[in-house]
Amino acid sequence: MVRSSTLLVCTASVDLSFYQAPRGLSAEEKRVKLLEIFHESKDFYQLKELEKLGPKLKGIVSQSVKDVLQSLVDDNLVCSDKIGTSNFFWSFPSAKGVMLQKKSDSLEATLTSTQAAIETLKASIQEEESQRTVTPEREAALARRSELQARLTALHSERQKYGASDPVQINAKRRAIELAKEAANRHTDNTIEIISYFKRTRGIDPKDFRAHLEIPEDWEDL
C-alpha cells in the first residue's frame, strides 16, 4: 500500500530583476562609446578630461579609459600630440569609417581563406573519387548496405508500433513508479513530523490541523 500526502509550500514571489547588477560594457563597446565622445563634440581632450566624461556620458569605468584610449590610438582611430607638457587627443567622424573598413578587410580576408580551403577540399574529394576503382565486389557491398539500411528502417517502424511493450520503456516506467512511491512516503513522513511538532509545541490537535489544511482522514492510504 502506498502512502501519499498533500505537500503545502508557501512561497513569496519577489521580483529580483531590480536588484540585478547592470551588465558591464565589453572592450569593443567601450571603444565605440569613447569614440562617440570625440565625434559628438568634435573637440580636443586630455586624458584626465576623458576619465571624467567617460563614466558621466557613456558609462565607461574611469579606470579603464586610459587603456581603451590607448587601443584607439594604436589602431589610428584617435590622434594624439604633445603640446607643451600636456598630451591632447582628438578624433573626427571619418575615423569611424576607418574602423569599419578595417573590420570589412578582416572579414574579406577570412572569407577568402575559407573559400580557398573549400576549393582545396573539393579538389581532394574529386581526386579520391577519380582513383576509386569500381569493382563487382564494391557494387555488391553497396547494394547489401542499402538493403540492410532499408531493413533497419522497417524494424524501427515495427518496434514503434509496439512501443508500450518495449522492455526498456517498461523498466523505465517501473523505476519511475518506485521513485514516486518513495517520494510519496517521504512527504507523508515529513507531514506527520510537522503535525506532531505543532501538537507538542503549540498544543494543536492533529484533527484540527488536518481540517485546517483540508487533509482527509484517510490521507495516509491510497
Short mmCIF file of N, CA and C in Angstrom, two decimals, residues 65-125:
data_model
loop_
_atom_site.label_atom_id
_atom_site.label_comp_id
_atom_site.label_asym_id
_atom_site.label_seq_id
_atom_site.Cartn_x
_atom_site.Cartn_y
_atom_site.Cartn_z
N VAL A 65 39.48 53.90 -18.95
CA VAL A 65 39.52 54.88 -20.04
C VAL A 65 40.91 54.94 -20.67
N LYS A 66 41.95 54.94 -19.85
CA LYS A 66 43.32 55.06 -20.37
C LYS A 66 43.65 53.92 -21.33
N ASP A 67 43.34 52.68 -20.94
CA ASP A 67 43.65 51.53 -21.80
C ASP A 67 42.82 51.55 -23.07
N VAL A 68 41.54 51.92 -22.95
CA VAL A 68 40.67 51.98 -24.14
C VAL A 68 41.19 53.05 -25.10
N LEU A 69 41.56 54.20 -24.53
CA LEU A 69 42.08 55.29 -25.36
C LEU A 69 43.35 54.87 -26.08
N GLN A 70 44.23 54.17 -25.38
CA GLN A 70 45.48 53.73 -25.99
C GLN A 70 45.23 52.76 -27.14
N SER A 71 44.24 51.88 -26.98
CA SER A 71 43.92 50.93 -28.05
C SER A 71 43.41 51.66 -29.29
N LEU A 72 42.66 52.73 -29.09
CA LEU A 72 42.17 53.52 -30.22
C LEU A 72 43.32 54.26 -30.90
N VAL A 73 44.25 54.75 -30.10
CA VAL A 73 45.43 55.42 -30.68
C VAL A 73 46.26 54.42 -31.49
N ASP A 74 46.44 53.21 -30.94
CA ASP A 74 47.21 52.17 -31.62
C ASP A 74 46.59 51.80 -32.96
N ASP A 75 45.26 51.85 -33.05
CA ASP A 75 44.56 51.50 -34.28
C ASP A 75 44.34 52.70 -35.19
N ASN A 76 44.97 53.83 -34.84
CA ASN A 76 44.86 55.05 -35.65
C ASN A 76 43.44 55.59 -35.75
N LEU A 77 42.64 55.30 -34.74
CA LEU A 77 41.29 55.83 -34.71
C LEU A 77 41.22 57.13 -33.91
N VAL A 78 42.22 57.33 -33.06
CA VAL A 78 42.33 58.57 -32.29
C VAL A 78 43.75 59.11 -32.48
N CYS A 79 43.83 60.39 -32.75
CA CYS A 79 45.13 61.04 -32.91
C CYS A 79 45.57 61.66 -31.58
N SER A 80 46.87 61.77 -31.39
CA SER A 80 47.39 62.37 -30.16
C SER A 80 48.62 63.21 -30.48
N ASP A 81 48.83 64.22 -29.67
CA ASP A 81 50.01 65.07 -29.84
C ASP A 81 50.31 65.75 -28.51
N LYS A 82 51.60 66.02 -28.29
CA LYS A 82 52.01 66.67 -27.06
C LYS A 82 52.23 68.16 -27.32
N ILE A 83 51.48 68.97 -26.59
CA ILE A 83 51.59 70.42 -26.70
C ILE A 83 52.08 70.94 -25.36
N GLY A 84 53.31 71.43 -25.34
CA GLY A 84 53.90 71.83 -24.07
C GLY A 84 54.15 70.61 -23.21
N THR A 85 53.55 70.59 -22.05
CA THR A 85 53.71 69.45 -21.13
C THR A 85 52.48 68.55 -21.11
N SER A 86 51.49 68.85 -21.96
CA SER A 86 50.22 68.11 -21.93
C SER A 86 50.02 67.32 -23.23
N ASN A 87 49.40 66.16 -23.10
CA ASN A 87 49.03 65.35 -24.26
C ASN A 87 47.56 65.59 -24.59
N PHE A 88 47.28 65.86 -25.85
CA PHE A 88 45.91 66.08 -26.30
C PHE A 88 45.50 64.98 -27.28
N PHE A 89 44.21 64.63 -27.23
CA PHE A 89 43.68 63.57 -28.08
C PHE A 89 42.48 64.11 -28.85
N TRP A 90 42.33 63.63 -30.08
CA TRP A 90 41.17 64.04 -30.88
C TRP A 90 40.88 62.98 -31.94
N SER A 91 39.66 63.00 -32.43
CA SER A 91 39.25 62.07 -33.47
C SER A 91 38.06 62.68 -34.20
N PHE A 92 38.02 62.48 -35.51
CA PHE A 92 36.93 63.01 -36.31
C PHE A 92 36.05 61.87 -36.81
N PRO A 93 34.80 62.17 -37.17
CA PRO A 93 33.87 61.11 -37.60
C PRO A 93 34.41 60.20 -38.68
N SER A 94 35.30 60.71 -39.51
CA SER A 94 35.85 59.86 -40.58
C SER A 94 36.61 58.66 -40.01
N ALA A 95 37.05 58.77 -38.75
CA ALA A 95 37.77 57.66 -38.12
C ALA A 95 36.88 56.44 -37.98
N LYS A 96 35.57 56.67 -37.82
CA LYS A 96 34.64 55.54 -37.72
C LYS A 96 34.63 54.76 -39.03
N GLY A 97 34.73 55.51 -40.13
CA GLY A 97 34.80 54.83 -41.42
C GLY A 97 36.04 53.98 -41.54
N VAL A 98 37.13 54.46 -40.97
CA VAL A 98 38.37 53.69 -40.98
C VAL A 98 38.20 52.39 -40.20
N MET A 99 37.53 52.49 -39.04
CA MET A 99 37.31 51.30 -38.22
C MET A 99 36.45 50.28 -38.94
N LEU A 100 35.38 50.75 -39.58
CA LEU A 100 34.51 49.84 -40.33
C LEU A 100 35.24 49.21 -41.51
N GLN A 101 36.10 50.00 -42.14
CA GLN A 101 36.87 49.47 -43.27
C GLN A 101 37.81 48.36 -42.80
N LYS A 102 38.42 48.56 -41.63
CA LYS A 102 39.32 47.54 -41.10
C LYS A 102 38.57 46.25 -40.81
N LYS A 103 37.35 46.37 -40.25
CA LYS A 103 36.55 45.19 -40.00
C LYS A 103 36.18 44.51 -41.31
N SER A 104 35.81 45.33 -42.31
CA SER A 104 35.45 44.77 -43.61
C SER A 104 36.62 44.03 -44.23
N ASP A 105 37.82 44.63 -44.14
CA ASP A 105 39.01 43.99 -44.70
C ASP A 105 39.30 42.66 -44.00
N SER A 106 39.11 42.64 -42.67
CA SER A 106 39.35 41.42 -41.91
C SER A 106 38.38 40.32 -42.33
N LEU A 107 37.11 40.69 -42.49
CA LEU A 107 36.11 39.70 -42.91
C LEU A 107 36.37 39.21 -44.32
N GLU A 108 36.81 40.11 -45.18
CA GLU A 108 37.13 39.72 -46.56
C GLU A 108 38.28 38.71 -46.58
N ALA A 109 39.28 38.96 -45.74
CA ALA A 109 40.42 38.05 -45.68
C ALA A 109 40.00 36.68 -45.17
N THR A 110 39.12 36.67 -44.14
CA THR A 110 38.62 35.40 -43.61
C THR A 110 37.82 34.65 -44.66
N LEU A 111 36.97 35.38 -45.40
CA LEU A 111 36.17 34.76 -46.45
C LEU A 111 37.03 34.16 -47.54
N THR A 112 38.06 34.91 -47.96
CA THR A 112 38.96 34.41 -49.00
C THR A 112 39.67 33.15 -48.54
N SER A 113 40.14 33.15 -47.30
CA SER A 113 40.84 31.98 -46.76
C SER A 113 39.90 30.77 -46.69
N THR A 114 38.67 30.99 -46.25
CA THR A 114 37.70 29.89 -46.14
C THR A 114 37.36 29.33 -47.51
N GLN A 115 37.15 30.21 -48.48
CA GLN A 115 36.84 29.74 -49.84
C GLN A 115 37.99 28.92 -50.43
N ALA A 116 39.22 29.35 -50.15
CA ALA A 116 40.38 28.60 -50.64
C ALA A 116 40.43 27.21 -50.02
N ALA A 117 40.11 27.12 -48.71
CA ALA A 117 40.10 25.83 -48.04
C ALA A 117 39.03 24.91 -48.63
N ILE A 118 37.85 25.49 -48.95
CA ILE A 118 36.78 24.71 -49.53
C ILE A 118 37.18 24.15 -50.90
N GLU A 119 37.82 25.00 -51.71
CA GLU A 119 38.27 24.56 -53.02
C GLU A 119 39.30 23.44 -52.91
N THR A 120 40.17 23.55 -51.92
CA THR A 120 41.17 22.51 -51.71
C THR A 120 40.52 21.18 -51.35
N LEU A 121 39.50 21.24 -50.48
CA LEU A 121 38.79 20.02 -50.09
C LEU A 121 38.04 19.42 -51.28
N LYS A 122 37.42 20.27 -52.09
CA LYS A 122 36.71 19.77 -53.28
C LYS A 122 37.67 19.05 -54.22
N ALA A 123 38.85 19.64 -54.40
CA ALA A 123 39.84 19.02 -55.29
C ALA A 123 40.28 17.67 -54.74
N SER A 124 40.45 17.59 -53.41
CA SER A 124 40.86 16.32 -52.79
C SER A 124 39.78 15.26 -52.97
N ILE A 125 38.52 15.66 -52.83
CA ILE A 125 37.42 14.71 -52.98
C ILE A 125 37.36 14.19 -54.42
#
